[in-house]
Amino acid sequence: MKIHLNFVALEVKHLPAEGKDELEIKDGSSLMEALDALALGDDVSYLTLVNDLSVPISMRGQTVLADGDTLTLFSPIKGG
């Protein structure tokens, strides 16, 4: 199955900072499995949305993706 990727202000060297892409993963994959396929480790700070709904870190392993879902990744908002 294919999911759509949307990168927004992402600070990860091997992924685009901005833009869209697609990722092919096996049917029934979890959000965590998709993130693993993108080689995002625990040392990278980012937020995740699936179809515009925020998915907390604690739910990434239980969130099952479907063909055509959109996964948005972005850096946490910083300010002061």
CSV table of C-alpha atoms in Angstrom, one decimal:
chain,number,residue,atom,x,y,z
A,1,MET,CA,0.0,0.0,0.0
A,2,LYS,CA,1.1,3.6,-0.5
A,3,ILE,CA,0.8,6.5,2.0
A,4,HIS,CA,1.3,10.1,1.2
A,5,LEU,CA,4.0,12.0,3.1
A,6,ASN,CA,4.0,15.7,3.9
A,7,PHE,CA,7.1,17.3,5.4
A,8,VAL,CA,6.8,20.7,7.1
A,9,ALA,CA,9.8,22.5,8.6
A,10,LEU,CA,11.4,19.1,9.3
A,11,GLU,CA,15.0,19.1,10.6
A,12,VAL,CA,16.2,15.7,9.6
A,13,LYS,CA,19.2,15.5,7.3
A,14,HIS,CA,18.2,12.6,5.1
A,15,LEU,CA,14.6,13.8,4.5
A,16,PRO,CA,13.4,16.9,2.8
A,17,ALA,CA,12.6,19.9,5.0
A,18,GLU,CA,9.5,20.7,3.0
A,19,GLY,CA,7.5,19.0,0.4
A,20,LYS,CA,5.5,15.9,-0.4
A,21,ASP,CA,6.4,12.3,-1.2
A,22,GLU,CA,5.0,8.8,-1.1
A,23,LEU,CA,6.0,5.7,0.9
A,24,GLU,CA,5.2,2.1,0.0
A,25,ILE,CA,4.7,-0.1,3.1
A,26,LYS,CA,3.1,-3.4,3.7
A,27,ASP,CA,-0.7,-3.6,4.4
A,28,GLY,CA,-1.6,-3.2,8.0
A,29,SER,CA,1.6,-1.3,8.9
A,30,SER,CA,1.6,0.9,12.0
A,31,LEU,CA,2.7,4.5,12.1
A,32,MET,CA,5.8,3.3,14.0
A,33,GLU,CA,6.6,0.9,11.2
A,34,ALA,CA,6.3,3.7,8.6
A,35,LEU,CA,8.6,5.9,10.7
A,36,ASP,CA,11.1,3.1,11.0
A,37,ALA,CA,11.0,2.8,7.1
A,38,LEU,CA,11.9,6.5,7.0
A,39,ALA,CA,14.8,5.8,9.4
A,40,LEU,CA,13.6,8.2,12.1
A,41,GLY,CA,15.2,7.2,15.3
A,42,ASP,CA,14.4,8.2,18.9
A,43,ASP,CA,17.0,10.9,18.8
A,44,VAL,CA,14.9,13.0,16.3
A,45,SER,CA,12.2,15.3,17.6
A,46,TYR,CA,9.2,15.6,15.4
A,47,LEU,CA,5.4,15.6,15.5
A,48,THR,CA,3.1,13.3,13.5
A,49,LEU,CA,-0.3,13.8,12.0
A,50,VAL,CA,-2.3,11.1,10.2
A,51,ASN,CA,-5.0,12.6,8.0
A,52,ASP,CA,-4.7,15.9,10.0
A,53,LEU,CA,-5.2,14.2,13.4
A,54,SER,CA,-2.3,14.4,15.8
A,55,VAL,CA,-0.9,11.1,17.0
A,56,PRO,CA,1.0,11.2,20.3
A,57,ILE,CA,4.3,9.2,20.6
A,58,SER,CA,2.5,6.7,22.9
A,59,MET,CA,0.0,5.8,20.1
A,60,ARG,CA,2.4,5.5,17.2
A,61,GLY,CA,2.7,1.7,17.6
A,62,GLN,CA,-1.0,1.1,17.8
A,63,THR,CA,-2.0,3.5,15.0
A,64,VAL,CA,-2.6,1.4,11.9
A,65,LEU,CA,-2.3,3.1,8.5
A,66,ALA,CA,-4.5,2.5,5.5
A,67,ASP,CA,-3.8,2.8,1.8
A,68,GLY,CA,-4.0,6.5,0.8
A,69,ASP,CA,-3.5,7.9,4.3
A,70,THR,CA,-1.5,11.1,4.6
A,71,LEU,CA,1.3,11.2,7.2
A,72,THR,CA,2.6,14.7,8.0
A,73,LEU,CA,5.8,15.1,9.9
A,74,PHE,CA,7.0,18.4,11.3
A,75,SER,CA,9.4,19.8,13.8
A,76,PRO,CA,8.0,20.9,17.2
A,77,ILE,CA,7.1,24.6,17.3
A,78,LYS,CA,9.8,26.5,19.2
A,79,GLY,CA,9.7,30.0,20.5
A,80,GLY,CA,10.2,32.1,23.4
